[in-house]
mmCIF file of C-alpha atoms in Angstrom:
data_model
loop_
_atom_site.group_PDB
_atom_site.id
_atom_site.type_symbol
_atom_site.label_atom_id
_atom_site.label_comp_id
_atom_site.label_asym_id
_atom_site.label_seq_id
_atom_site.Cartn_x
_atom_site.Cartn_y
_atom_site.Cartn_z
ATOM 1 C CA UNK A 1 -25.158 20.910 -23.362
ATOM 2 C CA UNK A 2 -24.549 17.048 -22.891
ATOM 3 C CA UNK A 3 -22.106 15.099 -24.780
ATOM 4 C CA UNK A 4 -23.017 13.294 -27.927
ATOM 5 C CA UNK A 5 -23.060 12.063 -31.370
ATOM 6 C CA UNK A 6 -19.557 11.073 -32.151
ATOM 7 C CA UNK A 7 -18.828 10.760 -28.573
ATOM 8 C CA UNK A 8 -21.531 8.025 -27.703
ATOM 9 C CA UNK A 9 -19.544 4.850 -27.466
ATOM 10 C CA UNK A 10 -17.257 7.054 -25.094
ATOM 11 C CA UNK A 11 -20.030 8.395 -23.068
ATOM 12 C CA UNK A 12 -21.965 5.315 -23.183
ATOM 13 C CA UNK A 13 -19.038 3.302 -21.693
ATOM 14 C CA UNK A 14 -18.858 6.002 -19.240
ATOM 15 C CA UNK A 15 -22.577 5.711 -18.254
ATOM 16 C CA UNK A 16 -22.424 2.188 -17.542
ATOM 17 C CA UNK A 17 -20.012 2.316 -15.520
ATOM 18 C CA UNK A 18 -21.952 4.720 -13.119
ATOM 19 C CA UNK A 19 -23.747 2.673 -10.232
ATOM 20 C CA UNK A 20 -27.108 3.652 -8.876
ATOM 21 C CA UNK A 21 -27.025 2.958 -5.050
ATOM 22 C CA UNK A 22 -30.900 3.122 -4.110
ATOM 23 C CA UNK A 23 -31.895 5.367 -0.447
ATOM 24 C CA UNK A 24 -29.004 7.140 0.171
ATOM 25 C CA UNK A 25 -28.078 8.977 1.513
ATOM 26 C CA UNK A 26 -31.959 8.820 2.647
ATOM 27 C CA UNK A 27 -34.784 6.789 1.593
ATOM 28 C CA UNK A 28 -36.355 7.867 -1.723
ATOM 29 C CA UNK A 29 -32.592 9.245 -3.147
ATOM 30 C CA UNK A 30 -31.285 6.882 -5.725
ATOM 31 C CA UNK A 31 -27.584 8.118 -5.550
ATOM 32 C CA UNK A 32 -25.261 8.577 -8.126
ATOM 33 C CA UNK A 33 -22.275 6.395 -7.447
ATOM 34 C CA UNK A 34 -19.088 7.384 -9.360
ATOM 35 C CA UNK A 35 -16.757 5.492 -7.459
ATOM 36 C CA UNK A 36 -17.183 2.540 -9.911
ATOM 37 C CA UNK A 37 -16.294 4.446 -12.903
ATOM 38 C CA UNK A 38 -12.917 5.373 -11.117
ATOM 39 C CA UNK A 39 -12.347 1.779 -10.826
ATOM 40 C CA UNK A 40 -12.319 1.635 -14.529
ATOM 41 C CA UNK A 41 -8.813 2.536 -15.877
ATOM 42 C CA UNK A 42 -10.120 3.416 -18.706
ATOM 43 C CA UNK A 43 -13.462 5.013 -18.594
ATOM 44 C CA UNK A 44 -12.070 7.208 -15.782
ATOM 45 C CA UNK A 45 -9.435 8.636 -18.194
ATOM 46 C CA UNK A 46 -12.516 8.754 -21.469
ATOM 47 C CA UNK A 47 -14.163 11.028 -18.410
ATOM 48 C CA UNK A 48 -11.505 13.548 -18.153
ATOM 49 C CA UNK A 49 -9.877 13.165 -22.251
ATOM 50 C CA UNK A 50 -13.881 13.975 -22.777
ATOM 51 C CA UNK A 51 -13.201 17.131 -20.621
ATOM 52 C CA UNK A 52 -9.520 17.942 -21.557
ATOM 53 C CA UNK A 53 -10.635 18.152 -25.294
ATOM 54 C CA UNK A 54 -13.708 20.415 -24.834
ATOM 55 C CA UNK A 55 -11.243 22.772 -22.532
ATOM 56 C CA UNK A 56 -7.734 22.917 -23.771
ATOM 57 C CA UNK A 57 -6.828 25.950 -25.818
ATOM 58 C CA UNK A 58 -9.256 28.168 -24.062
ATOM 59 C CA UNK A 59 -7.150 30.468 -22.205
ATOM 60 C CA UNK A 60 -8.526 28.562 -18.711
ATOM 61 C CA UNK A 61 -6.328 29.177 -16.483
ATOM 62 C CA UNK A 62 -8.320 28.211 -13.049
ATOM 63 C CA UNK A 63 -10.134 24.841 -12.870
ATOM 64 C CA UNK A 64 -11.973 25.158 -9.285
ATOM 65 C CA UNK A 65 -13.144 21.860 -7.903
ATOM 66 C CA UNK A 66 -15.936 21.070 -5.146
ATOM 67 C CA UNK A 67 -15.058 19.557 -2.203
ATOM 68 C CA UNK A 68 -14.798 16.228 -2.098
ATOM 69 C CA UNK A 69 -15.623 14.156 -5.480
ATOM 70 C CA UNK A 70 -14.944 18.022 -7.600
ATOM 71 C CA UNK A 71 -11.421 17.018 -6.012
ATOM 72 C CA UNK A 72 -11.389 14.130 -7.893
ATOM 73 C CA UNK A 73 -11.915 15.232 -11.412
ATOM 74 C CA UNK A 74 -10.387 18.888 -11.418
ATOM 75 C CA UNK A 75 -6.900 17.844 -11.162
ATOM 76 C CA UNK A 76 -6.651 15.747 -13.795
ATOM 77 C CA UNK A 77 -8.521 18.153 -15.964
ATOM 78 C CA UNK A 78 -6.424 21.167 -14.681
ATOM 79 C CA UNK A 79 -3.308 19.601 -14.952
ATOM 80 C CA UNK A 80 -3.915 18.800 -18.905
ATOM 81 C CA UNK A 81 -5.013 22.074 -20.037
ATOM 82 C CA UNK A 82 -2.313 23.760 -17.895
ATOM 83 C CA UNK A 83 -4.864 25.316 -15.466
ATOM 84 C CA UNK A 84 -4.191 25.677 -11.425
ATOM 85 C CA UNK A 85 -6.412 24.012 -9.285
ATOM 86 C CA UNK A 86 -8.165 25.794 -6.639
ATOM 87 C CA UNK A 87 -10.396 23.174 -4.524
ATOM 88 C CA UNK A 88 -13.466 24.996 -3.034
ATOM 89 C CA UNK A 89 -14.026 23.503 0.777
ATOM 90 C CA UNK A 90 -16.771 23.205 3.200
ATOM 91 C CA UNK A 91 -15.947 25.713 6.438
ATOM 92 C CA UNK A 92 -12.789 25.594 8.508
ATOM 93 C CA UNK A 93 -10.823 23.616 6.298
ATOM 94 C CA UNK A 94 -8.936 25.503 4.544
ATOM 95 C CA UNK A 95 -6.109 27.129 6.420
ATOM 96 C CA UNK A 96 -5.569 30.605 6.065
ATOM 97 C CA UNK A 97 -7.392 33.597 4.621
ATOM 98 C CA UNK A 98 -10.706 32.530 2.594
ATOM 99 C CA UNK A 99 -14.081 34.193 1.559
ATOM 100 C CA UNK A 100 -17.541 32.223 2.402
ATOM 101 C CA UNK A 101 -20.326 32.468 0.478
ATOM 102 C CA UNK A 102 -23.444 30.933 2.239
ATOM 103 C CA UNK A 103 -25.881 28.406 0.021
ATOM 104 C CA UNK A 104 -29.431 26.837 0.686
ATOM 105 C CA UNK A 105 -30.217 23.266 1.333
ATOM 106 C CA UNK A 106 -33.471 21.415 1.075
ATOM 107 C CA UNK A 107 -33.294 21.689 5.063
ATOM 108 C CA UNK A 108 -30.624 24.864 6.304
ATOM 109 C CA UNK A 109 -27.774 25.984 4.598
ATOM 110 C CA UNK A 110 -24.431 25.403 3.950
ATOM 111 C CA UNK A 111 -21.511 27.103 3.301
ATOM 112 C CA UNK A 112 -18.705 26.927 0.770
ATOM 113 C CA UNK A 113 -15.064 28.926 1.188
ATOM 114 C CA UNK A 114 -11.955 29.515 -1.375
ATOM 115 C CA UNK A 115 -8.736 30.859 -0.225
ATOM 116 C CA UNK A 116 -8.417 34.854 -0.608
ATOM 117 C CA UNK A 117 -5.469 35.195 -3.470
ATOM 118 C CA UNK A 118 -6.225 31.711 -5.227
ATOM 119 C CA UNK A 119 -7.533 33.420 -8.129
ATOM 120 C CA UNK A 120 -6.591 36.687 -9.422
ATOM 121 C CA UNK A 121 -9.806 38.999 -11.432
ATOM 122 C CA UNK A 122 -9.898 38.694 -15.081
ATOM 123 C CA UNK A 123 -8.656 34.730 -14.747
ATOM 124 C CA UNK A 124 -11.084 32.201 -16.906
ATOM 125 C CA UNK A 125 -12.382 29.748 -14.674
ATOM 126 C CA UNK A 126 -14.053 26.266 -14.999
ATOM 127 C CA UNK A 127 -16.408 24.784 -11.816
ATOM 128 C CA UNK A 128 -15.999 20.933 -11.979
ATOM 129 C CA UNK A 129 -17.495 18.872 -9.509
ATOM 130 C CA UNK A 130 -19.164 15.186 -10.320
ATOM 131 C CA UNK A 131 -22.602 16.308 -10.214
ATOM 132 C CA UNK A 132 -25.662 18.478 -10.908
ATOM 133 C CA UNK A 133 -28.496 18.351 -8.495
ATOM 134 C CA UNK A 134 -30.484 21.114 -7.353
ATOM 135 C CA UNK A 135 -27.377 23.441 -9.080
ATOM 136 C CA UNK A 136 -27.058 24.603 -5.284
ATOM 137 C CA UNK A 137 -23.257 24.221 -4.438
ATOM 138 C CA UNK A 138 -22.115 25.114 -8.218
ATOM 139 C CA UNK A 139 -23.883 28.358 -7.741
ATOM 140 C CA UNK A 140 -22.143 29.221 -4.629
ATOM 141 C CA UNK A 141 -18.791 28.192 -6.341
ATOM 142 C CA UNK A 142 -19.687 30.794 -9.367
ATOM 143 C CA UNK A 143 -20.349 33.419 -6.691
ATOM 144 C CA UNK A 144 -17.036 32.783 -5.289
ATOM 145 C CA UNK A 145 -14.982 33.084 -8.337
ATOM 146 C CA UNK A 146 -17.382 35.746 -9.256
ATOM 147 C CA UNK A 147 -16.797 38.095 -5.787
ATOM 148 C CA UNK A 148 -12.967 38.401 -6.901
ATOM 149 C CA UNK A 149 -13.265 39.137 -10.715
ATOM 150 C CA UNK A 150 -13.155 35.915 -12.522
ATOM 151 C CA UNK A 151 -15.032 35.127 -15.446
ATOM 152 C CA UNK A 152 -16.581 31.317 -15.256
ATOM 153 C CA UNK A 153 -16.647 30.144 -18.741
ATOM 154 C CA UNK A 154 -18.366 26.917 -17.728
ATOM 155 C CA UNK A 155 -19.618 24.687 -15.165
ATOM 156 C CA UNK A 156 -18.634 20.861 -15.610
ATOM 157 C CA UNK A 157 -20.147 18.033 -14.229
ATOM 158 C CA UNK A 158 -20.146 13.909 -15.234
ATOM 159 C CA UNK A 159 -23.660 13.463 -14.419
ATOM 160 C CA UNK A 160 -26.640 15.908 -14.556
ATOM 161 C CA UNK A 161 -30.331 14.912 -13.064
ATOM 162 C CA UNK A 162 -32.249 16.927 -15.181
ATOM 163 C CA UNK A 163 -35.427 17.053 -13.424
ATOM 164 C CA UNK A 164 -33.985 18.522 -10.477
ATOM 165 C CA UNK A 165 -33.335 21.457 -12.693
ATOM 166 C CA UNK A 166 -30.133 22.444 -11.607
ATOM 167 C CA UNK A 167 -29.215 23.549 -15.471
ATOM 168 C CA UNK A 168 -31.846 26.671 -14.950
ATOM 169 C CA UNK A 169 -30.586 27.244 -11.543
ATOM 170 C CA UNK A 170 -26.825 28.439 -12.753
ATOM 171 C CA UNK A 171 -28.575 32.091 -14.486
ATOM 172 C CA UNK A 172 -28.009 31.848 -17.925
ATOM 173 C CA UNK A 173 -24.479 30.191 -16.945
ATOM 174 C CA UNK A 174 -23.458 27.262 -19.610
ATOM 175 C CA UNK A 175 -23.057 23.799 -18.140
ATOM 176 C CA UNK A 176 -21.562 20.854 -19.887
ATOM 177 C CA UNK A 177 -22.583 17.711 -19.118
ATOM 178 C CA UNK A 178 -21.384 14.202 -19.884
ATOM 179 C CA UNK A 179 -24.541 11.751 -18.673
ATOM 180 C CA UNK A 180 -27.910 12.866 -17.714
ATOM 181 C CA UNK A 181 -30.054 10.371 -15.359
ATOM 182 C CA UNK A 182 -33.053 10.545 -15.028
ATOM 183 C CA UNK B 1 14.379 5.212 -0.072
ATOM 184 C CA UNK B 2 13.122 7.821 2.221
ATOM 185 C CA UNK B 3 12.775 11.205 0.116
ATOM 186 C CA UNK B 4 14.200 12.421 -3.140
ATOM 187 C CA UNK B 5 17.938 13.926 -3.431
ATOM 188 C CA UNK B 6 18.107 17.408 -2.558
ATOM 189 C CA UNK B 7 19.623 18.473 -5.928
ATOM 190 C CA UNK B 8 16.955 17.780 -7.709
ATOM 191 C CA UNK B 9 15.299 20.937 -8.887
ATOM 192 C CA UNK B 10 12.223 20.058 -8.874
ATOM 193 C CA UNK B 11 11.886 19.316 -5.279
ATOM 194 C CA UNK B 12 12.759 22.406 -4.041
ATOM 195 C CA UNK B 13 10.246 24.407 -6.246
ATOM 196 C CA UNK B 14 7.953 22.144 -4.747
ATOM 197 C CA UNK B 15 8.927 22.289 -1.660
ATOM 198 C CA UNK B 16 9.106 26.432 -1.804
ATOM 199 C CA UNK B 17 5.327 25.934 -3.313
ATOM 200 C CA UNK B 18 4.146 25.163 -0.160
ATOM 201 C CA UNK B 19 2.769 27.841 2.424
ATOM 202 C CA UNK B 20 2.993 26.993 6.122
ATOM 203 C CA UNK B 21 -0.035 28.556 8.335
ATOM 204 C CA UNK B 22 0.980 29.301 12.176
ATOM 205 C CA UNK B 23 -1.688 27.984 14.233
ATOM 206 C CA UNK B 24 -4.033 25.594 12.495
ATOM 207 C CA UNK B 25 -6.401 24.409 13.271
ATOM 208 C CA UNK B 26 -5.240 24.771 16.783
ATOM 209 C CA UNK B 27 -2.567 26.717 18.697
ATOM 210 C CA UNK B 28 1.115 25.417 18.316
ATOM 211 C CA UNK B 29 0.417 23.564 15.228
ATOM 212 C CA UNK B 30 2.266 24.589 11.961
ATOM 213 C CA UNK B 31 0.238 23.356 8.964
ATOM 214 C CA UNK B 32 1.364 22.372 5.807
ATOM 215 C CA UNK B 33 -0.960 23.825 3.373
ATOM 216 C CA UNK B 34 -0.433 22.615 -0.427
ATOM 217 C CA UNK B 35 -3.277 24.310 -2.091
ATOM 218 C CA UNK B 36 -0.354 27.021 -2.752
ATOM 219 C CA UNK B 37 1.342 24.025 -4.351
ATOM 220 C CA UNK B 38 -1.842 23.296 -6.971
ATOM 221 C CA UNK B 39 -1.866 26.968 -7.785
ATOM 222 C CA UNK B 40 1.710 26.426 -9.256
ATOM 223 C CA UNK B 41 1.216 24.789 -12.520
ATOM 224 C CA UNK B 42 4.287 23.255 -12.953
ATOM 225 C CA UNK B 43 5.069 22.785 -9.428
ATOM 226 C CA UNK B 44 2.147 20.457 -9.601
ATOM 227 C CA UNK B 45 2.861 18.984 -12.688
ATOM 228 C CA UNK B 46 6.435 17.848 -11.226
ATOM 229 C CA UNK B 47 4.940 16.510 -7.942
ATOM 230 C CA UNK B 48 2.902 14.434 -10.221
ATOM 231 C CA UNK B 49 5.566 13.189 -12.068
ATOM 232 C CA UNK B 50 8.022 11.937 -9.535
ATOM 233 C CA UNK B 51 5.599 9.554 -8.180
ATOM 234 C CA UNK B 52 4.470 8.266 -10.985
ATOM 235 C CA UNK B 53 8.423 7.910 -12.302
ATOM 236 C CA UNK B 54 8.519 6.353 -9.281
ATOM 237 C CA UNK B 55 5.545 3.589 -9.602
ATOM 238 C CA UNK B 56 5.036 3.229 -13.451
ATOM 239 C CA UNK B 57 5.473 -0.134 -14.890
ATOM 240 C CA UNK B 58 5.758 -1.701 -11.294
ATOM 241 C CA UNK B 59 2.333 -3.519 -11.709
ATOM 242 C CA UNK B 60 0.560 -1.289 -9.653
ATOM 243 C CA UNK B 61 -3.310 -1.610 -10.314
ATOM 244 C CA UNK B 62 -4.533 0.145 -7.388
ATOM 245 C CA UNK B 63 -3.801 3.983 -6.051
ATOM 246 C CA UNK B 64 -5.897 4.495 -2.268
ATOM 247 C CA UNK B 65 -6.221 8.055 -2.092
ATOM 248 C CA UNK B 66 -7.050 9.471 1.650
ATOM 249 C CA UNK B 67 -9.926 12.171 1.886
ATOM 250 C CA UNK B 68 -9.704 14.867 0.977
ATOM 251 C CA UNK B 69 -6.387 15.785 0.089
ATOM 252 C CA UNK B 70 -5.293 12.296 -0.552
ATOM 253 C CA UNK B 71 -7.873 12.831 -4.006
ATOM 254 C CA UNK B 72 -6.073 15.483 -5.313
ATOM 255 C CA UNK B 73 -2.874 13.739 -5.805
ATOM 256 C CA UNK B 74 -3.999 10.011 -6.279
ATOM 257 C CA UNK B 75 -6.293 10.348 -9.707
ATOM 258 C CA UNK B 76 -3.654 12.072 -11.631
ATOM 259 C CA UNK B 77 -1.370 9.197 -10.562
ATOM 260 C CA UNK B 78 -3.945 6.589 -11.251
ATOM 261 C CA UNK B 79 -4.882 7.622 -14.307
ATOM 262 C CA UNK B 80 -0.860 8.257 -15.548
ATOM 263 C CA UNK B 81 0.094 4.598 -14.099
ATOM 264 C CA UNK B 82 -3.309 2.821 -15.580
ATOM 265 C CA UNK B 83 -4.432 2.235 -11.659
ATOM 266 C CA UNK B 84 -7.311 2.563 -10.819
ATOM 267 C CA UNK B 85 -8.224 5.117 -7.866
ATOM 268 C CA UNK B 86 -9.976 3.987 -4.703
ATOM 269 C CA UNK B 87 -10.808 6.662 -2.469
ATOM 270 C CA UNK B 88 -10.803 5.676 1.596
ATOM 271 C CA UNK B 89 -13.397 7.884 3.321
ATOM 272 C CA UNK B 90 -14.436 9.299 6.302
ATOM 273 C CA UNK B 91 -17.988 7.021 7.390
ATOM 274 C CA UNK B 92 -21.067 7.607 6.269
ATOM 275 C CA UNK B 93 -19.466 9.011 2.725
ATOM 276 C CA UNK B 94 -19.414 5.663 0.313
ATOM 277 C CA UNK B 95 -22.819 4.395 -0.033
ATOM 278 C CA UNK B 96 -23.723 0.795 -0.640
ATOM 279 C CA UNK B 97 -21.370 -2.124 0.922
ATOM 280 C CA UNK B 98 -17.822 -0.987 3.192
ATOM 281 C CA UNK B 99 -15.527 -1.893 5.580
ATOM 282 C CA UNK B 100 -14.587 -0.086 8.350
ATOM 283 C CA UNK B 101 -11.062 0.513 10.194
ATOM 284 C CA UNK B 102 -11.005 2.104 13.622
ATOM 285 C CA UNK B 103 -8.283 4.329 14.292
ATOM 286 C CA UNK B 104 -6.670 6.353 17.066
ATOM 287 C CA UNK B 105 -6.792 10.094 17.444
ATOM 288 C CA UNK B 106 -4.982 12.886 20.005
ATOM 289 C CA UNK B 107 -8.147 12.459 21.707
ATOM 290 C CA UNK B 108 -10.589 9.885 20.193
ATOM 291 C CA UNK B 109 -10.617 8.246 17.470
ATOM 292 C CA UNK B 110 -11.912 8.118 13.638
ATOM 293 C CA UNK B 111 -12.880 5.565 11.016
ATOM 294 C CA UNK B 112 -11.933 5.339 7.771
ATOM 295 C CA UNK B 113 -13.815 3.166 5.212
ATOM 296 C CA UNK B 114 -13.608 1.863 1.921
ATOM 297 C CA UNK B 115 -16.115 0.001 -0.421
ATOM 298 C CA UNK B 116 -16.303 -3.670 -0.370
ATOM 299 C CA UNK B 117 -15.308 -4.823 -4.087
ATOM 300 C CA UNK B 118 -13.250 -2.068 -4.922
ATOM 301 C CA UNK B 119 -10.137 -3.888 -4.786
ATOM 302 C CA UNK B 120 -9.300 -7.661 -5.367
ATOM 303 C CA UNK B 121 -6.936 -9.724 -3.090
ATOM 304 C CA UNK B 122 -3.745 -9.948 -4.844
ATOM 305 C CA UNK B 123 -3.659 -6.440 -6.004
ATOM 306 C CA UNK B 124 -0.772 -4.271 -5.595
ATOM 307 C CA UNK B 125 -1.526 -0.586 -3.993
ATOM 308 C CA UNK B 126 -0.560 2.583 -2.929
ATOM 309 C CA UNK B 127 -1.695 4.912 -0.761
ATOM 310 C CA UNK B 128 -1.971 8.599 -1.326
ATOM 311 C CA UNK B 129 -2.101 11.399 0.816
ATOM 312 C CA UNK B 130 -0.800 15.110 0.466
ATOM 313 C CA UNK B 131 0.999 14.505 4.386
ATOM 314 C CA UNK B 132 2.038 12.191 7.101
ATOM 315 C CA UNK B 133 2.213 12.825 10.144
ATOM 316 C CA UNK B 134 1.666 10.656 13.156
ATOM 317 C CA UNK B 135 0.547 8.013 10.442
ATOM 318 C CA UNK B 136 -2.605 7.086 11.968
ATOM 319 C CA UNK B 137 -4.726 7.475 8.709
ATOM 320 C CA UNK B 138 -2.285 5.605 7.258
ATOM 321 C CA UNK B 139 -2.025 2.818 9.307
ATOM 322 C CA UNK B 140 -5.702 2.792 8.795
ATOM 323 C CA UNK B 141 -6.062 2.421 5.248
ATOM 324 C CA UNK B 142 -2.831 0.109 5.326
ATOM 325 C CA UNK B 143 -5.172 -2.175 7.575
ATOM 326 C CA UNK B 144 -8.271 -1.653 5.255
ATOM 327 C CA UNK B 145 -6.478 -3.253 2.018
ATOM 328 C CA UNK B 146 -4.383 -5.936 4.080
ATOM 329 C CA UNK B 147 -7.760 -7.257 5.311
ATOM 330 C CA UNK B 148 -8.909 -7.556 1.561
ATOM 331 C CA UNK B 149 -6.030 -9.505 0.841
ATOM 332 C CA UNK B 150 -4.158 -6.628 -0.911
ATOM 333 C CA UNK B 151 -0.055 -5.910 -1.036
ATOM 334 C CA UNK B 152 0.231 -2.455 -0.320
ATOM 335 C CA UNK B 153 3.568 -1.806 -2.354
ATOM 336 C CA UNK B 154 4.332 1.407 -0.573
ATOM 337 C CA UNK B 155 2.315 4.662 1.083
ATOM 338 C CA UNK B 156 3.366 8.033 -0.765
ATOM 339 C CA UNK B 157 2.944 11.749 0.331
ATOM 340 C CA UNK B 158 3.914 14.764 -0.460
ATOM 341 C CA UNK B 159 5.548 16.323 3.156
ATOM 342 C CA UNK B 160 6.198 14.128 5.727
ATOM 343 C CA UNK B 161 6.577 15.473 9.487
ATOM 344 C CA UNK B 162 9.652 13.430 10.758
ATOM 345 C CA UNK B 163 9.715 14.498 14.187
ATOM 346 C CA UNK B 164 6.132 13.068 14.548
ATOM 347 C CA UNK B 165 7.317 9.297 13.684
ATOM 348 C CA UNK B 166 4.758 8.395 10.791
ATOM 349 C CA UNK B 167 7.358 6.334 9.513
ATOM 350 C CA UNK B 168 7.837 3.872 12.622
ATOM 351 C CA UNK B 169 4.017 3.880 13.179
ATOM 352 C CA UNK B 170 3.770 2.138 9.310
ATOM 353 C CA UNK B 171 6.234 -0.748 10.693
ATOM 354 C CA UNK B 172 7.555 -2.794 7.533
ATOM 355 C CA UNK B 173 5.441 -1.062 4.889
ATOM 356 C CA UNK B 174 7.698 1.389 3.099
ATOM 357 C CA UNK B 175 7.488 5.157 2.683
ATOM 358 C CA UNK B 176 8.146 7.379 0.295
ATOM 359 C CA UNK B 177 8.143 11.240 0.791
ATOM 360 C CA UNK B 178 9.270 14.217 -1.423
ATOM 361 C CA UNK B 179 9.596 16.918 1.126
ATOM 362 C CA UNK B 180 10.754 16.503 4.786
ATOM 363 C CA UNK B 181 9.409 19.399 7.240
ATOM 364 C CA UNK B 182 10.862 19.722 10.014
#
């Protein structure tokens, strides 16, 4: 599901903000850039209002974010709907206990690890991270929050490229979107 | 003014919020992990709110947050002060146009970089990050702004390692800390 209707100047503010940076990180990749929407006071905040409002009152009580631009948007979102944040990290950064859960790139693989004890089973989860490619990395963070017991209600992204088809990708898990590209 | 009073209450929950790990990432080195801090809902909350106490309605339009930790604190900040965040990367991170600062390591030494246009000279900034402790990624990102033609009003962390002398290495630019680990 994207956001729409009554939300369109919102999300269309939002959208404009986003800059396309053509061949990178390689040539042919027209890359998402939301670095300019976080110089934008207040399209940054629309961005996470636009996610506070869909999520508060949901009994969330875990908003996990993907290293590094999930990092970005899951604290603001999990401090407004009253959620910890647990950030999900590439290998060896996280200090401490963690579980892995290994993920396939175009080329190799990859690996994603949460701290053992961040989440407890039963919690209600959210997976935030900017955005939806190939649905790769948000799959690995459901299977994280999945391996201990937690039920993800929703994966949340700002920008979705649809024909990449990340949205089938997640099983039959819902994803809310704010801007598709395509 | 170096770090908060003591008897404030909410320091010391914050400061009890945060799990020290023997031994990473190498030998002998005692690390200051705050993800135990993010999974405390109000501990976070409160570490969010005495810095932006601290730096609302000073005419601070730009927060610098440091990757990756450094973009957990700075967007809630941002966003709460009407900033707007500007995250300083490791290279090869920020596509399109950046500037680069060299910087020392223990053994070797790093960039950091930050996109040319983000900020305007003039500007008043912080800088975010969840620790200092030599102050060599601070110093960098100090550096990056000046050389825009920024006034970097003061750097901000969560812990700061006194014995390591963070604060000399930032010179005249002020520091402010809410939990000293020694």
């Amino acid at each position: 599901m994207s956001a729409y209707r009554d939300k369109d100047p919102l999300i269309h503010g939002i959208q404009s903000k986003i800059r396309v940076v053509p061949n990178f990180p390689k040539p042919g990749i027209m890359f998402q850039d939301i670095t300019t929407l976080l110089l934008d006071p207040k399209a940054f905040k629309d961005t996470v209002d636009l996610f506070v409002e869909r999520y508060k009152g949901k009994n969330i009580s875990v908003v996990a974010g993907i290293e590094a631009r999930g990092f970005i948007f899951g604290p603001p979102i999990a401090l407004e709907i009253g959620a910890k944040f647990v950030p999900l990290r590439k290998p060896k950064k996280l200090p401490g206990k963690v579980i892995s859960e290994e993920y396939v790139l175009e080329y190799g693989k990859d690996c994603l690890e949460m701290h053992v004890g961040a989440v407890e089973p039963g919690e209600r989860a959210l997976v935030v991270d900017d955005l939806i490619a190939t649905g790769g990395t948000l799959c690995a963070a459901m299977q994280l929050l999945e391996r201990v017991g937690a039920e993800v209600v929703e994966c949340a992204c700002v920008i979705e490229l649809p024909d990449l088809k990340g949205r089938e990708r997640l099983n039959g898990k819902p994803l809310y979107v704010l801007v598709e590209s395509r | 003014m170096a770090s908060q009073d003591e008897q404030d209450p909410r320091i010391s929950k914050i400061s009890s919020a945060i799990r020290v790990i023997p031994n990473f990432p190498k030998p002998g080195i005692m690390f200051q992990d705050i993800t135990t801090l993010l999974l405390d809902t109000k501990a976070f909350r409160d570490t969010i709110d005495l810095f932006v106490e601290r730096y609302g309605g000073k005419d601070i339009s730009v927060v610098a947050g440091i990757e990756a930790r450094g973009f957990i604190f700075g967007p809630p900040i941002a966003l709460a002060i009407g900033a707007k965040f500007v995250p300083m990367r490791k290279p090869n991170k920020l596509p399109g146009e950046v500037i680069s600062e060299e910087y020392s390591l223990e053994y070797g030494t790093d960039i950091m970089e930050m996109h040319v246009g983000a900020v305007q000279a003039g500007e008043r900034a912080l800088i975010i990050d969840d620790l200092i402790a030599t102050g060599g990624t601070l110093c960098a990102a100090i550096k990056l702004l000046e050389r825009v033609g920024v006034h970097v009003v003061e750097c901000a962390c969560v812990i700061e390692l006194p014995e390591l002398k963070g604060r000399e290495r930032l010179g005249d630019k002020p520091l402010f800390v809410l939990v000293s680990s020694t």
